[in-house]
Amino acid sequence: MALPEWRISLKLMDQPSVPKSVLQFPEPEPGEMAPGGYRVATLKQLMAAQLPDYIPDPELIELVYCGRRLKDEQTLEFYGIRPGSTVHILKKSWPEPEVKSEPVDRTTAAREFRVLQAALHTSTAYRDSVLKMLNNKESLDQIIVATPGLSSDPLALGVLQDKDLFMLFTDPNMLDT
C-alpha cells in the first residue's frame, strides 16, 4: 500500500495577506520514519528552511493546529496532523535588543531643548502639528519603533502621551545638570 504524499499547508497568522504555503515533506526511504512520526521541532526546522524570509529562527515561532499550541517534543501524529492539514504559525514576541545609552553632551542637549521650546512657544502652527502627531496613535507608534529603548521607558512614554507634561519637559531648565 502506497503512503499518501505528505504535504501540509502553512499559514502565517501575523501576515494574513501572505497566501498559504505548502510544505512538501521529503519522501521517506524504506525503513525510515513517515512524516507523521516527525516531532513538532523537526517540522519547525523544515518550515524555517522552506520559508527563511518569514521564519528566520524556528525557536521564535509557535505552531497551532485545530486551536491547540503544539509542543516541540510531540509528534505530528499525536496531534492528528495528516497530509493536507493546515498548521498556523505564530511568531513569539521577539526580544528588543539591549540598548546602551550614549553619553549626552549637556550643552548640545540644552541648546536643542531651547530650540524646541522656542518653536513650540512662538509658533502655534508648529505646536499644534507636534501635539496632533503625538495624539495620533500611528504616529506615536512609529516614533516608539524608531527610537531604541523608548518602548521600555514608561516615563518617556507618559511624557509623549500627555500634552501638558510634554510642554513642561520641553523646558531646558528641566535638564539635570
N, CA and C atoms as an extended XYZ file, in Angstrom:
531
Properties=species:S:1:pos:R:3:atomname:S:1:resname:S:1:resid:I:1 pbc="F F F"
N         0.846       -1.178        0.000 N   MET     1
C         0.000        0.000        0.000 CA  MET     1
C         0.892        1.241        0.000 C   MET     1
N         0.667        2.146       -0.931 N   ALA     2
C         1.474        3.362       -1.033 CA  ALA     2
C         1.027        4.372        0.019 C   ALA     2
N         2.008        4.995        0.633 N   LEU     3
C         1.693        6.038        1.602 CA  LEU     3
C         1.238        7.295        0.868 C   LEU     3
N         0.276        8.063        1.467 N   PRO     4
C        -0.132        9.309        0.818 CA  PRO     4
C         1.040       10.291        0.797 C   PRO     4
N         1.060       11.131       -0.219 N   GLU     5
C         2.115       12.136       -0.323 CA  GLU     5
C         1.906       13.161        0.786 C   GLU     5
N         2.944       13.391        1.578 N   TRP     6
C         2.821       14.277        2.729 CA  TRP     6
C         3.042       15.729        2.331 C   TRP     6
N         1.981       16.508        2.433 N   ARG     7
C         2.019       17.964        2.249 CA  ARG     7
C         1.119       18.556        3.309 C   ARG     7
N         1.562       19.658        3.898 N   ILE     8
C         0.666       20.390        4.790 CA  ILE     8
C         0.714       21.860        4.407 C   ILE     8
N        -0.378       22.559        4.668 N   SER     9
C        -0.456       23.990        4.398 CA  SER     9
C         0.008       24.749        5.631 C   SER     9
N         0.714       25.852        5.393 N   LEU    10
C         1.219       26.692        6.471 CA  LEU    10
C         0.634       28.082        6.313 C   LEU    10
N         0.095       28.641        7.389 N   LYS    11
C        -0.495       29.984        7.342 CA  LYS    11
C         0.144       30.846        8.408 C   LYS    11
N         0.769       31.970        7.974 N   LEU    12
C         1.381       32.922        8.896 CA  LEU    12
C         0.277       33.808        9.477 C   LEU    12
N         0.051       33.727       10.776 N   MET    13
C        -1.064       34.440       11.392 CA  MET    13
C        -0.836       35.953       11.466 C   MET    13
N         0.412       36.403       11.564 N   ASP    14
C         0.649       37.839       11.671 CA  ASP    14
C         0.729       38.518       10.306 C   ASP    14
N         0.604       37.749        9.225 N   GLN    15
C         0.627       38.304        7.878 CA  GLN    15
C        -0.503       37.676        7.067 C   GLN    15
N        -1.753       38.122        7.332 N   PRO    16
C        -2.896       37.490        6.667 CA  PRO    16
C        -2.904       37.657        5.155 C   PRO    16
N        -2.223       38.672        4.635 N   SER    17
C        -2.227       38.878        3.183 CA  SER    17
C        -1.305       37.897        2.447 C   SER    17
N        -0.389       37.265        3.183 N   VAL    18
C         0.509       36.291        2.566 CA  VAL    18
C        -0.273       34.990        2.379 C   VAL    18
N        -0.307       34.465        1.145 N   PRO    19
C        -1.060       33.219        0.928 CA  PRO    19
C        -0.428       32.043        1.674 C   PRO    19
N        -1.236       31.008        1.850 N   LYS    20
C        -0.724       29.801        2.490 CA  LYS    20
C         0.432       29.251        1.676 C   LYS    20
N         1.382       28.677        2.384 N   SER    21
C         2.485       27.970        1.735 CA  SER    21
C         2.232       26.483        1.912 C   SER    21
N         2.711       25.714        0.982 N   VAL    22
C         2.572       24.260        1.084 CA  VAL    22
C         3.951       23.677        1.341 C   VAL    22
N         4.045       22.914        2.420 N   LEU    23
C         5.299       22.259        2.774 CA  LEU    23
C         5.232       20.821        2.276 C   LEU    23
N         6.147       20.495        1.372 N   GLN    24
C         6.250       19.145        0.820 CA  GLN    24
C         7.300       18.410        1.640 C   GLN    24
N         6.900       17.324        2.267 N   PHE    25
C         7.842       16.531        3.054 CA  PHE    25
C         8.670       15.662        2.116 C   PHE    25
N         9.912       15.406        2.487 N   PRO    26
C        10.729       14.501        1.677 CA  PRO    26
C        10.134       13.091        1.714 C   PRO    26
N        10.257       12.412        0.623 N   GLU    27
C         9.749       11.033        0.512 CA  GLU    27
C        10.598       10.139        1.418 C   GLU    27
N         9.974        9.414        2.370 N   PRO    28
C        10.783        8.566        3.257 CA  PRO    28
C        11.331        7.353        2.514 C   PRO    28
N        12.555        7.039        2.831 N   GLU    29
C        13.185        5.830        2.282 CA  GLU    29
C        12.604        4.619        3.013 C   GLU    29
N        12.680        3.429        2.397 N   PRO    30
C        12.198        2.228        3.101 CA  PRO    30
C        12.899        2.088        4.448 C   PRO    30
N        12.107        1.869        5.471 N   GLY    31
C        12.649        1.727        6.823 CA  GLY    31
C        12.730        3.033        7.592 C   GLY    31
N        12.581        4.192        6.908 N   GLU    32
C        12.612        5.484        7.595 CA  GLU    32
C        11.235        5.806        8.168 C   GLU    32
N        11.227        6.719        9.103 N   MET    33
C        10.002        7.146        9.745 CA  MET    33
C         9.146        7.958        8.767 C   MET    33
N         7.842        7.702        8.762 N   ALA    34
C         6.912        8.503        7.961 CA  ALA    34
C         6.787        9.885        8.599 C   ALA    34
N         6.467       10.923        7.815 N   PRO    35
C         6.371       12.271        8.370 CA  PRO    35
C         5.437       12.403        9.567 C   PRO    35
N         4.426       11.566        9.688 N   GLY    36
C         3.551       11.623       10.853 CA  GLY    36
C         4.281       11.374       12.157 C   GLY    36
N         5.420       10.695       12.088 N   GLY    37
C         6.224       10.419       13.266 CA  GLY    37
C         7.224       11.526       13.589 C   GLY    37
N         7.309       12.539       12.731 N   TYR    38
C         8.225       13.657       12.988 CA  TYR    38
C         7.777       14.411       14.239 C   TYR    38
N         8.747       14.908       14.974 N   ARG    39
C         8.432       15.772       16.105 CA  ARG    39
C         8.090       17.170       15.583 C   ARG    39
N         7.358       17.927       16.376 N   VAL    40
C         6.991       19.300       16.007 CA  VAL    40
C         8.259       20.135       15.809 C   VAL    40
N         9.293       19.900       16.616 N   ALA    41
C        10.557       20.627       16.465 CA  ALA    41
C        11.154       20.395       15.080 C   ALA    41
N        11.032       19.170       14.564 N   THR    42
C        11.535       18.859       13.220 CA  THR    42
C        10.726       19.614       12.173 C   THR    42
N         9.412       19.670       12.371 N   LEU    43
C         8.553       20.422       11.451 CA  LEU    43
C         8.965       21.891       11.415 C   LEU    43
N         9.255       22.470       12.566 N   LYS    44
C         9.690       23.873       12.625 CA  LYS    44
C        10.980       24.078       11.829 C   LYS    44
N        11.912       23.130       11.941 N   GLN    45
C        13.171       23.221       11.198 CA  GLN    45
C        12.911       23.184        9.693 C   GLN    45
N        12.037       22.265        9.262 N   LEU    46
C        11.691       22.174        7.838 CA  LEU    46
C        11.028       23.457        7.351 C   LEU    46
N        10.155       24.022        8.181 N   MET    47
C         9.468       25.258        7.810 CA  MET    47
C        10.455       26.413        7.667 C   MET    47
N        11.375       26.517        8.608 N   ALA    48
C        12.368       27.594        8.558 CA  ALA    48
C        13.248       27.465        7.316 C   ALA    48
N        13.544       26.237        6.920 N   ALA    49
C        14.355       26.027        5.719 CA  ALA    49
C        13.581       26.421        4.461 C   ALA    49
N        12.274       26.175        4.460 N   GLN    50
C        11.473       26.493        3.279 CA  GLN    50
C        11.041       27.955        3.239 C   GLN    50
N        10.865       28.588        4.400 N   LEU    51
C        10.382       29.974        4.473 CA  LEU    51
C        11.356       30.864        5.241 C   LEU    51
N        12.608       30.959        4.808 N   PRO    52
C        13.587       31.716        5.599 CA  PRO    52
C        13.261       33.210        5.727 C   PRO    52
N        12.526       33.779        4.765 N   ASP    53
C        12.176       35.196        4.858 CA  ASP    53
C        11.167       35.460        5.972 C   ASP    53
N        10.333       34.483        6.263 N   TYR    54
C         9.288       34.653        7.266 CA  TYR    54
C         9.644       34.016        8.605 C   TYR    54
N        10.493       33.013        8.578 N   ILE    55
C        10.866       32.299        9.799 CA  ILE    55
C        12.391       32.241        9.879 C   ILE    55
N        13.019       33.313       10.396 N   PRO    56
C        14.479       33.314       10.458 CA  PRO    56
C        15.038       32.341       11.491 C   PRO    56
N        14.245       32.027       12.523 N   ASP    57
C        14.711       31.133       13.575 CA  ASP    57
C        13.523       30.314       14.077 C   ASP    57
N        13.582       28.987       13.962 N   PRO    58
C        12.449       28.160       14.381 CA  PRO    58
C        12.095       28.302       15.859 C   PRO    58
N        13.035       28.761       16.673 N   GLU    59
C        12.763       28.932       18.105 CA  GLU    59
C        11.849       30.139       18.363 C   GLU    59
N        11.673       30.991       17.357 N   LEU    60
C        10.868       32.204       17.534 CA  LEU    60
C         9.437       32.054       17.029 C   LEU    60
N         9.017       30.812       16.773 N   ILE    61
C         7.644       30.587       16.324 CA  ILE    61
C         6.964       29.535       17.192 C   ILE    61
N         5.652       29.602       17.185 N   GLU    62
C         4.835       28.561       17.793 CA  GLU    62
C         3.882       28.089       16.715 C   GLU    62
N         3.505       26.837       16.778 N   LEU    63
C         2.593       26.273       15.792 CA  LEU    63
C         1.263       25.943       16.461 C   LEU    63
N         0.185       26.158       15.695 N   VAL    64
C        -1.159       25.884       16.188 CA  VAL    64
C        -1.867       25.014       15.163 C   VAL    64
N        -2.522       23.970       15.656 N   TYR    65
C        -3.318       23.098       14.797 CA  TYR    65
C        -4.628       22.825       15.529 C   TYR    65
N        -5.733       23.097       14.861 N   CYS    66
C        -7.075       22.885       15.441 CA  CYS    66
C        -7.209       23.577       16.799 C   CYS    66
N        -6.635       24.771       16.907 N   GLY    67
C        -6.765       25.552       18.134 CA  GLY    67
C        -5.825       25.157       19.255 C   GLY    67
N        -4.944       24.206       19.027 N   ARG    68
C        -4.006       23.761       20.062 CA  ARG    68
C        -2.585       24.190       19.721 C   ARG    68
N        -1.892       24.727       20.711 N   ARG    69
C        -0.472       25.025       20.529 CA  ARG    69
C         0.294       23.716       20.582 C   ARG    69
N         1.167       23.549       19.625 N   LEU    70
C         1.904       22.296       19.515 CA  LEU    70
C         3.192       22.355       20.323 C   LEU    70
N         3.454       21.295       21.052 N   LYS    71
C         4.681       21.199       21.854 CA  LYS    71
C         5.763       20.536       21.024 C   LYS    71
N         6.959       21.076       21.100 N   ASP    72
C         8.082       20.617       20.277 CA  ASP    72
C         8.365       19.125       20.405 C   ASP    72
N         8.185       18.562       21.587 N   GLU    73
C         8.570       17.161       21.791 CA  GLU    73
C         7.523       16.155       21.298 C   GLU    73
N         6.321       16.628       20.965 N   GLN    74
C         5.265       15.723       20.483 CA  GLN    74
C         5.402       15.496       18.977 C   GLN    74
N         4.766       14.430       18.496 N   THR    75
C         4.807       14.117       17.067 CA  THR    75
C         3.585       14.704       16.358 C   THR    75
N         3.690       14.785       15.041 N   LEU    76
C         2.559       15.256       14.242 CA  LEU    76
C         1.371       14.303       14.412 C   LEU    76
N         1.656       13.024       14.461 N   GLU    77
C         0.628       12.003       14.653 CA  GLU    77
C        -0.130       12.213       15.965 C   GLU    77
N         0.586       12.589       17.019 N   PHE    78
C        -0.014       12.832       18.330 CA  PHE    78
C        -1.139       13.863       18.221 C   PHE    78
N        -0.922       14.901       17.399 N   TYR    79
C        -1.916       15.975       17.248 CA  TYR    79
C        -2.932       15.684       16.144 C   TYR    79
N        -2.787       14.562       15.455 N   GLY    80
C        -3.734       14.224       14.394 CA  GLY    80
C        -3.466       14.961       13.093 C   GLY    80
N        -2.252       15.449       12.917 N   ILE    81
C        -1.896       16.156       11.685 CA  ILE    81
C        -1.673       15.122       10.592 C   ILE    81
N        -2.392       15.272        9.511 N   ARG    82
C        -2.350       14.339        8.387 CA  ARG    82
C        -1.980       15.106        7.121 C   ARG    82
N        -1.681       14.396        6.048 N   PRO    83
C        -1.438       15.089        4.778 CA  PRO    83
C        -2.635       15.978        4.435 C   PRO    83
N        -2.361       17.238        4.034 N   GLY    84
C        -3.415       18.181        3.676 CA  GLY    84
C        -3.876       19.059        4.819 C   GLY    84
N        -3.387       18.816        6.036 N   SER    85
C        -3.765       19.644        7.189 CA  SER    85
C        -3.187       21.050        7.034 C   SER    85
N        -3.793       22.022        7.735 N   THR    86
C        -3.259       23.381        7.770 CA  THR    86
C        -2.745       23.669        9.173 C   THR    86
N        -1.491       24.075        9.259 N   VAL    87
C        -0.862       24.432       10.528 CA  VAL    87
C        -0.650       25.943       10.514 C   VAL    87
N        -1.049       26.606       11.598 N   HIS    88
C        -0.905       28.062       11.708 CA  HIS    88
C         0.391       28.394       12.445 C   HIS    88
N         1.058       29.445       11.958 N   ILE    89
C         2.352       29.848       12.506 CA  ILE    89
C         2.173       31.160       13.264 C   ILE    89
N         2.558       31.162       14.532 N   LEU    90
C         2.527       32.374       15.354 CA  LEU    90
C         3.959       32.762       15.694 C   LEU    90
N         4.269       34.030       15.531 N   LYS    91
C         5.593       34.488       15.952 CA  LYS    91
C         5.548       34.772       17.441 C   LYS    91
N         6.548       34.268       18.155 N   LYS    92
C         6.686       34.618       19.561 CA  LYS    92
C         7.158       36.066       19.603 C   LYS    92
N         6.926       36.739       20.703 N   SER    93
C         7.404       38.120       20.770 CA  SER    93
C         8.927       38.103       20.740 C   SER    93
N         9.470       38.904       19.867 N   TRP    94
C        10.910       38.955       19.695 CA  TRP    94
C        11.482       39.898       20.726 C   TRP    94
N        12.536       39.502       21.370 N   PRO    95
C        13.107       40.381       22.395 CA  PRO    95
C        13.672       41.648       21.761 C   PRO    95
N        13.451       42.754       22.460 N   GLU    96
C        14.009       44.019       21.986 CA  GLU    96
C        15.502       44.017       22.292 C   GLU    96
N        16.307       44.453       21.328 N   PRO    97
C        17.754       44.424       21.563 CA  PRO    97
C        18.135       45.332       22.733 C   PRO    97
N        19.145       44.896       23.452 N   GLU    98
C        19.660       45.691       24.571 CA  GLU    98
C        20.206       47.010       24.025 C   GLU    98
N        19.754       48.093       24.619 N   VAL    99
C        20.170       49.406       24.146 CA  VAL    99
C        21.141       49.999       25.156 C   VAL    99
N        22.286       50.369       24.645 N   LYS   100
C        23.266       51.026       25.504 CA  LYS   100
C        23.180       52.517       25.224 C   LYS   100
N        22.884       53.265       26.266 N   SER   101
C        22.724       54.702       26.066 CA  SER   101
C        24.078       55.350       25.796 C   SER   101
N        24.023       56.319       24.918 N   GLU   102
C        25.233       57.058       24.586 CA  GLU   102
C        25.355       58.232       25.550 C   GLU   102
N        26.555       58.655       25.843 N   PRO   103
C        26.699       59.813       26.722 CA  PRO   103
C        26.077       61.046       26.058 C   PRO   103
N        25.441       61.863       26.889 N   VAL   104
C        24.756       63.056       26.382 CA  VAL   104
C        25.630       64.272       26.640 C   VAL   104
N        25.823       65.034       25.589 N   ASP   105
C        26.521       66.307       25.732 CA  ASP   105
C        25.493       67.304       26.251 C   ASP   105
N        25.618       67.698       27.507 N   ARG   106
C        24.624       68.565       28.160 CA  ARG   106
C        24.445       69.894       27.438 C   ARG   106
N        25.517       70.450       26.933 N   THR   107
C        25.431       71.737       26.247 CA  THR   107
C        24.600       71.606       24.973 C   THR   107
N        24.866       70.566       24.203 N   THR   108
C        24.117       70.337       22.963 CA  THR   108
C        22.660       70.043       23.275 C   THR   108
N        22.408       69.221       24.286 N   ALA   109
C        21.030       68.891       24.656 CA  ALA   109
C        20.277       70.140       25.093 C   ALA   109
N        20.899       70.977       25.896 N   ALA   110
C        20.238       72.210       26.350 CA  ALA   110
C        19.927       73.113       25.162 C   ALA   110
N        20.857       73.205       24.215 N   ARG   111
C        20.629       74.028       23.023 CA  ARG   111
C        19.444       73.483       22.221 C   ARG   111
N        19.398       72.158       22.036 N   GLU   112
C        18.292       71.540       21.288 CA  GLU   112
C        16.958       71.760       21.987 C   GLU   112
N        16.948       71.646       23.319 N   PHE   113
C        15.711       71.875       24.066 CA  PHE   113
C        15.276       73.340       23.970 C   PHE   113
N        16.237       74.279       23.970 N   ARG   114
C        15.880       75.698       23.819 CA  ARG   114
C        15.251       75.954       22.456 C   ARG   114
N        15.799       75.334       21.405 N   VAL   115
C        15.235       75.491       20.058 CA  VAL   115
C        13.823       74.908       20.009 C   VAL   115
N        13.645       73.708       20.593 N   LEU   116
C        12.326       73.081       20.616 CA  LEU   116
C        11.333       73.936       21.396 C   LEU   116
N        11.741       74.424       22.558 N   GLN   117
C        10.848       75.242       23.375 CA  GLN   117
C        10.472       76.531       22.639 C   GLN   117
N        11.449       77.170       22.007 N   ALA   118
C        11.155       78.409       21.272 CA  ALA   118
C        10.170       78.133       20.145 C   ALA   118
N        10.379       77.049       19.412 N   ALA   119
C         9.481       76.729       18.307 CA  ALA   119
C         8.072       76.428       18.811 C   ALA   119
N         7.960       75.691       19.899 N   LEU   120
C         6.638       75.348       20.434 CA  LEU   120
C         5.905       76.557       21.005 C   LEU   120
N         6.653       77.501       21.589 N   HIS   121
C         6.005       78.647       22.234 CA  HIS   121
C         5.816       79.845       21.311 C   HIS   121
N         6.534       79.899       20.206 N   THR   122
C         6.378       81.048       19.304 CA  THR   122
C         5.527       80.737       18.080 C   THR   122
N         5.394       79.481       17.731 N   SER   123
C         4.625       79.111       16.539 CA  SER   123
C         3.466       78.198       16.927 C   SER   123
N         2.269       78.765       16.898 N   THR   124
C         1.076       77.990       17.224 CA  THR   124
C         0.903       76.833       16.243 C   THR   124
N         1.166       77.087       14.975 N   ALA   125
C         1.004       76.048       13.956 CA  ALA   125
C         1.961       74.879       14.219 C   ALA   125
N         3.213       75.179       14.572 N   TYR   126
C         4.190       74.132       14.864 CA  TYR   126
C         3.754       73.333       16.090 C   TYR   126
N         3.386       74.052       17.156 N   ARG   127
C         2.951       73.388       18.385 CA  ARG   127
C         1.751       72.477       18.114 C   ARG   127
N         0.760       73.000       17.363 N   ASP   128
C        -0.434       72.198       17.069 CA  ASP   128
C        -0.095       70.955       16.254 C   ASP   128
N         0.820       71.097       15.291 N   SER   129
C         1.167       69.928       14.472 CA  SER   129
C         1.939       68.885       15.289 C   SER   129
N         2.818       69.325       16.191 N   VAL   130
C         3.553       68.388       17.043 CA  VAL   130
C         2.584       67.659       17.978 C   VAL   130
N         1.681       68.403       18.609 N   LEU   131
C         0.730       67.780       19.534 CA  LEU   131
C        -0.245       66.869       18.794 C   LEU   131
N        -0.643       67.263       17.581 N   LYS   132
C        -1.524       66.421       16.779 CA  LYS   132
C        -0.817       65.097       16.449 C   LYS   132
N         0.470       65.195       16.095 N   MET   133
C         1.249       63.996       15.776 CA  MET   133
C         1.357       63.089       17.004 C   MET   133
N         1.577       63.665       18.180 N   LEU   134
C         1.713       62.861       19.393 CA  LEU   134
C         0.381       62.252       19.827 C   LEU   134
N        -0.727       62.864       19.429 N   ASN   135
C        -2.050       62.319       19.768 CA  ASN   135
C        -2.502       61.259       18.774 C   ASN   135
N        -1.814       61.143       17.641 N   ASN   136
C        -2.150       60.150       16.629 CA  ASN   136
C        -1.436       58.842       16.983 C   ASN   136
N        -2.204       57.792       17.239 N   LYS   137
C        -1.628       56.516       17.676 CA  LYS   137
C        -0.602       55.970       16.680 C   LYS   137
N        -0.901       56.038       15.376 N   GLU   138
C         0.034       55.507       14.383 CA  GLU   138
C         1.346       56.284       14.381 C   GLU   138
N         1.258       57.617       14.483 N   SER   139
C         2.478       58.434       14.514 CA  SER   139
C         3.293       58.122       15.757 C   SER   139
N         2.603       58.016       16.892 N   LEU   140
C         3.300       57.720       18.142 CA  LEU   140
C         3.955       56.337       18.079 C   LEU   140
N         3.260       55.366       17.501 N   ASP   141
C         3.842       54.025       17.343 CA  ASP   141
C         5.097       54.072       16.473 C   ASP   141
N         5.087       54.877       15.420 N   GLN   142
C         6.264       55.000       14.553 CA  GLN   142
C         7.432       55.622       15.317 C   GLN   142
N         7.136       56.613       16.148 N   ILE   143
C         8.188       57.240       16.957 CA  ILE   143
C         8.782       56.215       17.922 C   ILE   143
N         7.912       55.428       18.550 N   ILE   144
C         8.370       54.423       19.510 CA  ILE   144
C         9.241       53.376       18.827 C   ILE   144
N         8.822       52.908       17.649 N   VAL   145
C         9.595       51.900       16.922 CA  VAL   145
C        10.939       52.463       16.459 C   VAL   145
N        10.957       53.730       16.069 N   ALA   146
C        12.174       54.341       15.525 CA  ALA   146
C        13.161       54.773       16.603 C   ALA   146
N        12.736       54.763       17.872 N   THR   147
C        13.594       55.227       18.955 CA  THR   147
C        13.981       54.056       19.847 C   THR   147
N        15.201       53.549       19.725 N   PRO   148
C        15.617       52.395       20.531 CA  PRO   148
C        15.447       52.663       22.029 C   PRO   148
N        14.855       51.689       22.717 N   GLY   149
C        14.696       51.783       24.161 CA  GLY   149
C        13.463       52.544       24.624 C   GLY   149
N        12.821       53.277       23.735 N   LEU   150
C        11.672       54.091       24.137 CA  LEU   150
C        10.516       53.236       24.630 C   LEU   150
N        10.303       52.085       23.984 N   SER   151
C         9.165       51.237       24.371 CA  SER   151
C         9.311       50.690       25.789 C   SER   151
N        10.513       50.661       26.326 N   SER   152
C        10.721       50.145       27.681 CA  SER   152
C        10.934       51.264       28.702 C   SER   152
N        10.633       52.496       28.318 N   ASP   153
C        10.784       53.634       29.232 CA  ASP   153
C         9.409       54.237       29.520 C   ASP   153
N         8.748       53.799       30.605 N   PRO   154
C         7.392       54.269       30.875 CA  PRO   154
C         7.307       55.773       31.127 C   PRO   154
N         8.347       56.366       31.708 N   LEU   155
C         8.332       57.804       31.957 CA  LEU   155
C         8.314       58.577       30.636 C   LEU   155
N         9.189       58.204       29.705 N   ALA   156
C         9.237       58.887       28.407 CA  ALA   156
C         7.933       58.691       27.642 C   ALA   156
N         7.361       57.488       27.701 N   LEU   157
C         6.089       57.242       27.019 CA  LEU   157
C         4.981       58.100       27.618 C   LEU   157
N         4.983       58.232       28.939 N   GLY   158
C         3.986       59.079       29.608 CA  GLY   158
C         4.104       60.534       29.197 C   GLY   158
N         5.329       61.018       29.085 N   VAL   159
C         5.553       62.411       28.672 CA  VAL   159
C         5.045       62.633       27.247 C   VAL   159
N         5.323       61.680       26.355 N   LEU   160
C         4.881       61.827       24.968 CA  LEU   160
C         3.361       61.757       24.831 C   LEU   160
N         2.689       61.064       25.731 N   GLN   161
C         1.246       60.883       25.616 CA  GLN   161
C         0.441       61.934       26.364 C   GLN   161
N         1.079       62.769       27.146 N   ASP   162
C         0.375       63.823       27.899 CA  ASP   162
C         0.891       65.183       27.434 C   ASP   162
N         0.026       65.955       26.771 N   LYS   163
C         0.495       67.214       26.162 CA  LYS   163
C         1.000       68.205       27.197 C   LYS   163
N         0.398       68.249       28.394 N   ASP   164
C         0.867       69.190       29.423 CA  ASP   164
C         2.251       68.799       29.916 C   ASP   164
N         2.459       67.490       30.150 N   LEU   165
C         3.784       67.027       30.560 CA  LEU   165
C         4.811       67.281       29.461 C   LEU   165
N         4.412       67.029       28.223 N   PHE   166
C         5.326       67.246       27.096 CA  PHE   166
C         5.777       68.703       27.060 C   PHE   166
N         4.831       69.614       27.185 N   MET   167
C         5.173       71.041       27.143 CA  MET   167
C         6.089       71.399       28.324 C   MET   167
N         5.828       70.817       29.502 N   LEU   168
C         6.656       71.077       30.670 CA  LEU   168
C         8.080       70.564       30.460 C   LEU   168
N         8.197       69.362       29.869 N   PHE   169
C         9.517       68.753       29.684 CA  PHE   169
C        10.310       69.360       28.530 C   PHE   169
N         9.719       70.238       27.743 N   THR   170
C        10.499       70.909       26.700 CA  THR   170
C        11.319       72.066       27.267 C   THR   170
N        11.127       72.369       28.519 N   ASP   171
C        11.876       73.455       29.166 CA  ASP   171
C        13.310       72.995       29.411 C   ASP   171
N        14.303       73.703       28.845 N   PRO   172
C        15.706       73.291       29.035 CA  PRO   172
C        16.137       73.334       30.495 C   PRO   172
N        15.441       74.103       31.331 N   ASN   173
C        15.785       74.150       32.748 CA  ASN   173
C        15.455       72.837       33.456 C   ASN   173
N        14.661       71.971       32.798 N   MET   174
C        14.315       70.684       33.373 CA  MET   174
C        15.469       69.686       33.251 C   MET   174
N        16.450       69.992       32.433 N   LEU   175
C        17.611       69.090       32.298 CA  LEU   175
C        18.374       69.084       33.616 C   LEU   175
N        18.720       67.891       34.097 N   ASP   176
C        19.526       67.851       35.309 CA  ASP   176
C        20.967       68.178       34.924 C   ASP   176
N        21.571       68.978       35.734 N   THR   177
C        22.942       69.403       35.432 CA  THR   177
C        23.933       68.809       36.391 C   THR   177
